[in-house]
PDB file of C-alpha atoms in Angstrom:
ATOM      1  CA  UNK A   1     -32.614  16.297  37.572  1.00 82.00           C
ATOM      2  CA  UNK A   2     -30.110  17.056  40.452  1.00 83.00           C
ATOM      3  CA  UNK A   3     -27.449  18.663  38.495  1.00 85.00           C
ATOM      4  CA  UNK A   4     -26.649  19.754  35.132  1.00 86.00           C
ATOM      5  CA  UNK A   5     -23.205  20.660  34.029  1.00 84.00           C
ATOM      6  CA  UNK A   6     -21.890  22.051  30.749  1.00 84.00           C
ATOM      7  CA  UNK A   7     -19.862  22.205  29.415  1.00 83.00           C
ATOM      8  CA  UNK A   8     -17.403  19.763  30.765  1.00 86.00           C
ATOM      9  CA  UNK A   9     -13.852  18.759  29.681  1.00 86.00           C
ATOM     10  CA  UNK A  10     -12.406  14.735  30.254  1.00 87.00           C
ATOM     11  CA  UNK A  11      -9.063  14.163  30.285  1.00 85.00           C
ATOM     12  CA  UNK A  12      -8.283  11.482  27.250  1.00 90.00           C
ATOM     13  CA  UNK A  13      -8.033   8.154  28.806  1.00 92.00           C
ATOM     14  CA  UNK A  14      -9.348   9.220  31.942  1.00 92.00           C
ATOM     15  CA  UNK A  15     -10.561   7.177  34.782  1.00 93.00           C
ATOM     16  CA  UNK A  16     -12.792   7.494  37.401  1.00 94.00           C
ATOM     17  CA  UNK A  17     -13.232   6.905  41.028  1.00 94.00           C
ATOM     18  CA  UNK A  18     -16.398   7.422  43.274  1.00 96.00           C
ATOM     19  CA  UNK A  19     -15.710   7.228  46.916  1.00 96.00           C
ATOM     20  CA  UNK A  20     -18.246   7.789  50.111  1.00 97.00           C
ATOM     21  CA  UNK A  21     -16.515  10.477  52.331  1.00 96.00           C
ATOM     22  CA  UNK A  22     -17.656  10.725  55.913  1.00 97.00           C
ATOM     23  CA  UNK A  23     -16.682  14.046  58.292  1.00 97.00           C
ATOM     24  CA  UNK A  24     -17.104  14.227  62.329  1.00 98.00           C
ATOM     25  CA  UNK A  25     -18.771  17.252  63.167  1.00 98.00           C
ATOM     26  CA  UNK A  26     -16.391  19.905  62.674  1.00 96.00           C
ATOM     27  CA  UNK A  27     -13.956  18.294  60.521  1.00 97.00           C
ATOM     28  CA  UNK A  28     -12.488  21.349  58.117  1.00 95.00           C
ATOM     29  CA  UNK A  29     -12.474  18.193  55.522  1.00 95.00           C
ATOM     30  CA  UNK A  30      -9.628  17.786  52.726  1.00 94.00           C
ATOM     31  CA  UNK A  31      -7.106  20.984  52.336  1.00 96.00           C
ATOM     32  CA  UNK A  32      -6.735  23.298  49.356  1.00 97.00           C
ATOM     33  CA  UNK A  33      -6.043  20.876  46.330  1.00 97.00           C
ATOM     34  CA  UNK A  34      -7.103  20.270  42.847  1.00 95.00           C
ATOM     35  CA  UNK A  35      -8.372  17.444  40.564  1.00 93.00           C
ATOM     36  CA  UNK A  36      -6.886  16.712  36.907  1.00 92.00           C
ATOM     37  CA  UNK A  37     -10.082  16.165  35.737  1.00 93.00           C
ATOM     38  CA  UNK A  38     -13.843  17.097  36.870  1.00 94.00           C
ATOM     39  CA  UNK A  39     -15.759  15.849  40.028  1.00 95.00           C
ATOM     40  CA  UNK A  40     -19.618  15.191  40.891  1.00 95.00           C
ATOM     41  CA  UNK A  41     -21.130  15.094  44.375  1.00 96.00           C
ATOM     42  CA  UNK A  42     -24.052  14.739  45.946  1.00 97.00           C
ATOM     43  CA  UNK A  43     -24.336  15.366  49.761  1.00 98.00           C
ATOM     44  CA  UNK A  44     -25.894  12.283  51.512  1.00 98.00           C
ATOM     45  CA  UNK A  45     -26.601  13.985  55.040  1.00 98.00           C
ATOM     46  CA  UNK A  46     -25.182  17.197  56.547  1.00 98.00           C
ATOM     47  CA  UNK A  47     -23.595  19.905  54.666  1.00 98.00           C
ATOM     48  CA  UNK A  48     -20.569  20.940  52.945  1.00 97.00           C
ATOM     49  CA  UNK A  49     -18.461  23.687  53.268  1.00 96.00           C
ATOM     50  CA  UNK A  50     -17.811  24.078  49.400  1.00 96.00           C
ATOM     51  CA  UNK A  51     -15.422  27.046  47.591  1.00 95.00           C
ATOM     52  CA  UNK A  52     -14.218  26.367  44.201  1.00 95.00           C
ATOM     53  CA  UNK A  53     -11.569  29.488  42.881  1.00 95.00           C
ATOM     54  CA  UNK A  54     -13.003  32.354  41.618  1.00 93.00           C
ATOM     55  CA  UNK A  55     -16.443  31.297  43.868  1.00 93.00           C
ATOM     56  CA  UNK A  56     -17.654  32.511  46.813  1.00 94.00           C
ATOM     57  CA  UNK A  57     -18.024  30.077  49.575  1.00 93.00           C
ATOM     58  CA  UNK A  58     -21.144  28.518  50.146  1.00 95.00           C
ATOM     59  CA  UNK A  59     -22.862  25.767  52.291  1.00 96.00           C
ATOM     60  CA  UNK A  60     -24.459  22.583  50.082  1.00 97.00           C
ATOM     61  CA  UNK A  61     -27.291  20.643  52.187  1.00 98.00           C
ATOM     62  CA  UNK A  62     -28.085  17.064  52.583  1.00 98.00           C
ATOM     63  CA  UNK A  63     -29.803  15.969  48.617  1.00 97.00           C
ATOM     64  CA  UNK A  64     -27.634  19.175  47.182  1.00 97.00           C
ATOM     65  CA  UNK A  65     -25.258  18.691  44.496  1.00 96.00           C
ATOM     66  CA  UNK A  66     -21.913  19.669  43.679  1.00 96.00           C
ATOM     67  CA  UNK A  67     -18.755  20.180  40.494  1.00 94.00           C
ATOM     68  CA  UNK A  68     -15.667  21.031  39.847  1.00 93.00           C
ATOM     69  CA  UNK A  69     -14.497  21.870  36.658  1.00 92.00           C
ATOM     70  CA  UNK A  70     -10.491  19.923  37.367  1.00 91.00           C
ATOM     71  CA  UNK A  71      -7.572  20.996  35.596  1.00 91.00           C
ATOM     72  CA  UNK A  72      -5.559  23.865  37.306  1.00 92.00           C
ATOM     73  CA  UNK A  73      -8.580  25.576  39.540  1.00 93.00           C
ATOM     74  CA  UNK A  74      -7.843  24.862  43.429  1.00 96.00           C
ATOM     75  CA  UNK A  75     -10.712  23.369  45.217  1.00 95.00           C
ATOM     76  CA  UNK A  76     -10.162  25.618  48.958  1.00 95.00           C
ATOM     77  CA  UNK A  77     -13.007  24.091  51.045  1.00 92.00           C
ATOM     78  CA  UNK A  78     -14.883  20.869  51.456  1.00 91.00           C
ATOM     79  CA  UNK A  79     -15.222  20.533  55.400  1.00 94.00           C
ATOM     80  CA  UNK A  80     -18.335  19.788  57.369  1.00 98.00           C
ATOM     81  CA  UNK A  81     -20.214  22.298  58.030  1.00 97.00           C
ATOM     82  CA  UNK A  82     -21.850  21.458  60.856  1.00 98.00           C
ATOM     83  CA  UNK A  83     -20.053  21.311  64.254  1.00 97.00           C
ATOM     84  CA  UNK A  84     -22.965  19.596  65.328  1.00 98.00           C
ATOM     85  CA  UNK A  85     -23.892  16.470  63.038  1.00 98.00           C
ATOM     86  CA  UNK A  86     -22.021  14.176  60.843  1.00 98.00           C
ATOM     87  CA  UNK A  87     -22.016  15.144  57.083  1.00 98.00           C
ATOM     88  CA  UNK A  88     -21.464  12.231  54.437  1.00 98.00           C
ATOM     89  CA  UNK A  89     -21.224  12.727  50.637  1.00 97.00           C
ATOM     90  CA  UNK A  90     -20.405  10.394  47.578  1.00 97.00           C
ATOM     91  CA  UNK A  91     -18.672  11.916  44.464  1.00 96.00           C
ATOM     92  CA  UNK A  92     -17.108  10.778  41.576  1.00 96.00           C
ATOM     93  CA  UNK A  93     -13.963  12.035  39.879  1.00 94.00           C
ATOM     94  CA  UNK A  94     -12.320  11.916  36.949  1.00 94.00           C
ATOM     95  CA  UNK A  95      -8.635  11.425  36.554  1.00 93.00           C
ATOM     96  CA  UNK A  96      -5.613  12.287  33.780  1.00 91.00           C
ATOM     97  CA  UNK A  97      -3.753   9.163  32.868  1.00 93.00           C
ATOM     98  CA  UNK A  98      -0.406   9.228  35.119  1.00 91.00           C
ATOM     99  CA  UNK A  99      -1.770  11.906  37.364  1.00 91.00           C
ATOM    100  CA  UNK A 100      -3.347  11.572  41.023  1.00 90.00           C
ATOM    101  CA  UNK A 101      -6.616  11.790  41.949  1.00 90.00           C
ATOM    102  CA  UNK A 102      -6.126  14.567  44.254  1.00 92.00           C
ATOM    103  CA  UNK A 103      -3.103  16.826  44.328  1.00 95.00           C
ATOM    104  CA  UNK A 104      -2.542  18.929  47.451  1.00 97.00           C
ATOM    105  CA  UNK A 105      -1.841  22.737  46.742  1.00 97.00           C
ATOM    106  CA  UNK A 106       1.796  24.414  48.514  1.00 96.00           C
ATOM    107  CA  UNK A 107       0.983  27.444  50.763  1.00 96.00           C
ATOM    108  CA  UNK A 108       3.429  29.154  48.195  1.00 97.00           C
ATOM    109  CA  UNK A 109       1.019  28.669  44.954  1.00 97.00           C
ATOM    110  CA  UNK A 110      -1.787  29.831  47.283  1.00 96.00           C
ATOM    111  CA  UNK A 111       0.046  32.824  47.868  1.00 96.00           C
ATOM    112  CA  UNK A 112       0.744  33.174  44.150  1.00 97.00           C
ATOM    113  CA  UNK A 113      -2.825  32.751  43.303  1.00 96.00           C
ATOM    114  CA  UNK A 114      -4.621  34.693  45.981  1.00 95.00           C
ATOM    115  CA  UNK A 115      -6.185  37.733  43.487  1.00 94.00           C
ATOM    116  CA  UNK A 116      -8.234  34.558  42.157  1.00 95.00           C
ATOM    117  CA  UNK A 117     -10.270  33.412  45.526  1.00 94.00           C
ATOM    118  CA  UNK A 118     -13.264  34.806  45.997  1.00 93.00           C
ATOM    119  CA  UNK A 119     -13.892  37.755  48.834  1.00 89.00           C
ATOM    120  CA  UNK A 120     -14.103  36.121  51.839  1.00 79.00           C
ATOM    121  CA  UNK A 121     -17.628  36.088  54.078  1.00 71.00           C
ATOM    122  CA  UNK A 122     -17.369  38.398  57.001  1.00 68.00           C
ATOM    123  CA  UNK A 123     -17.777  37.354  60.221  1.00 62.00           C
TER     124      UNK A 123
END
């Protein structure tokens, strides 16, 4: 088993999209955003800057796994890595009827919500 996760809630009537997602070396990946519903990943090759609200930060390696729960939690990080090597990952996410896929968080909700991200690593 690669991942096990429980317990999960579906939007009713959901659908669901799995994409392949490919980052240059470097590339900070998607900004701060959320999904209506929960997403699955598994990290191809590379590795994956990953921090979920209310997580701390942490790197996911090539055959490492990855969810997110949807609904309101903001999904802050899901860049390469590596500044070195490509990283590729497939996931699969669920969506709320009439609602996108992805939704983009303001810098004013991030604000708003800042007591619920995690301490950040020190440098």
């Amino acid at each position: 088993m690669l991942q096990d996760a429980a317990p999960i809630t579906v939007p009713d009537g959901a659908s669901a999209m799995t994409i392949h997602v490919a980052w240059e070396p470097g590339d900070p990946g998607t900004p701060p955003h959320r999904h209506s519903g929960p997403a699955f990943g598994y990290v191809i090759e590379g590795a994956v800057r990953f921090e979920l609200e209310g997580e701390p930060e942490r790197i996911i390696e090539a055959g490492g796994t990855f969810w997110e729960p949807g609904g309101d939690a903001i999904h802050y990080q899901d860049g390469n890595a590596l500044d070195d090597a490509r990283t590729e990952f497939v996931v699969t996410m669920l969506c709320a009827p009439g609602k996108p896929m992805l939704e983009l968080v303001d810098e004013e909700e991030l604000k708003q919500r800042a007591h619920l991200r995690a301490p950040r690593p020190t440098a």
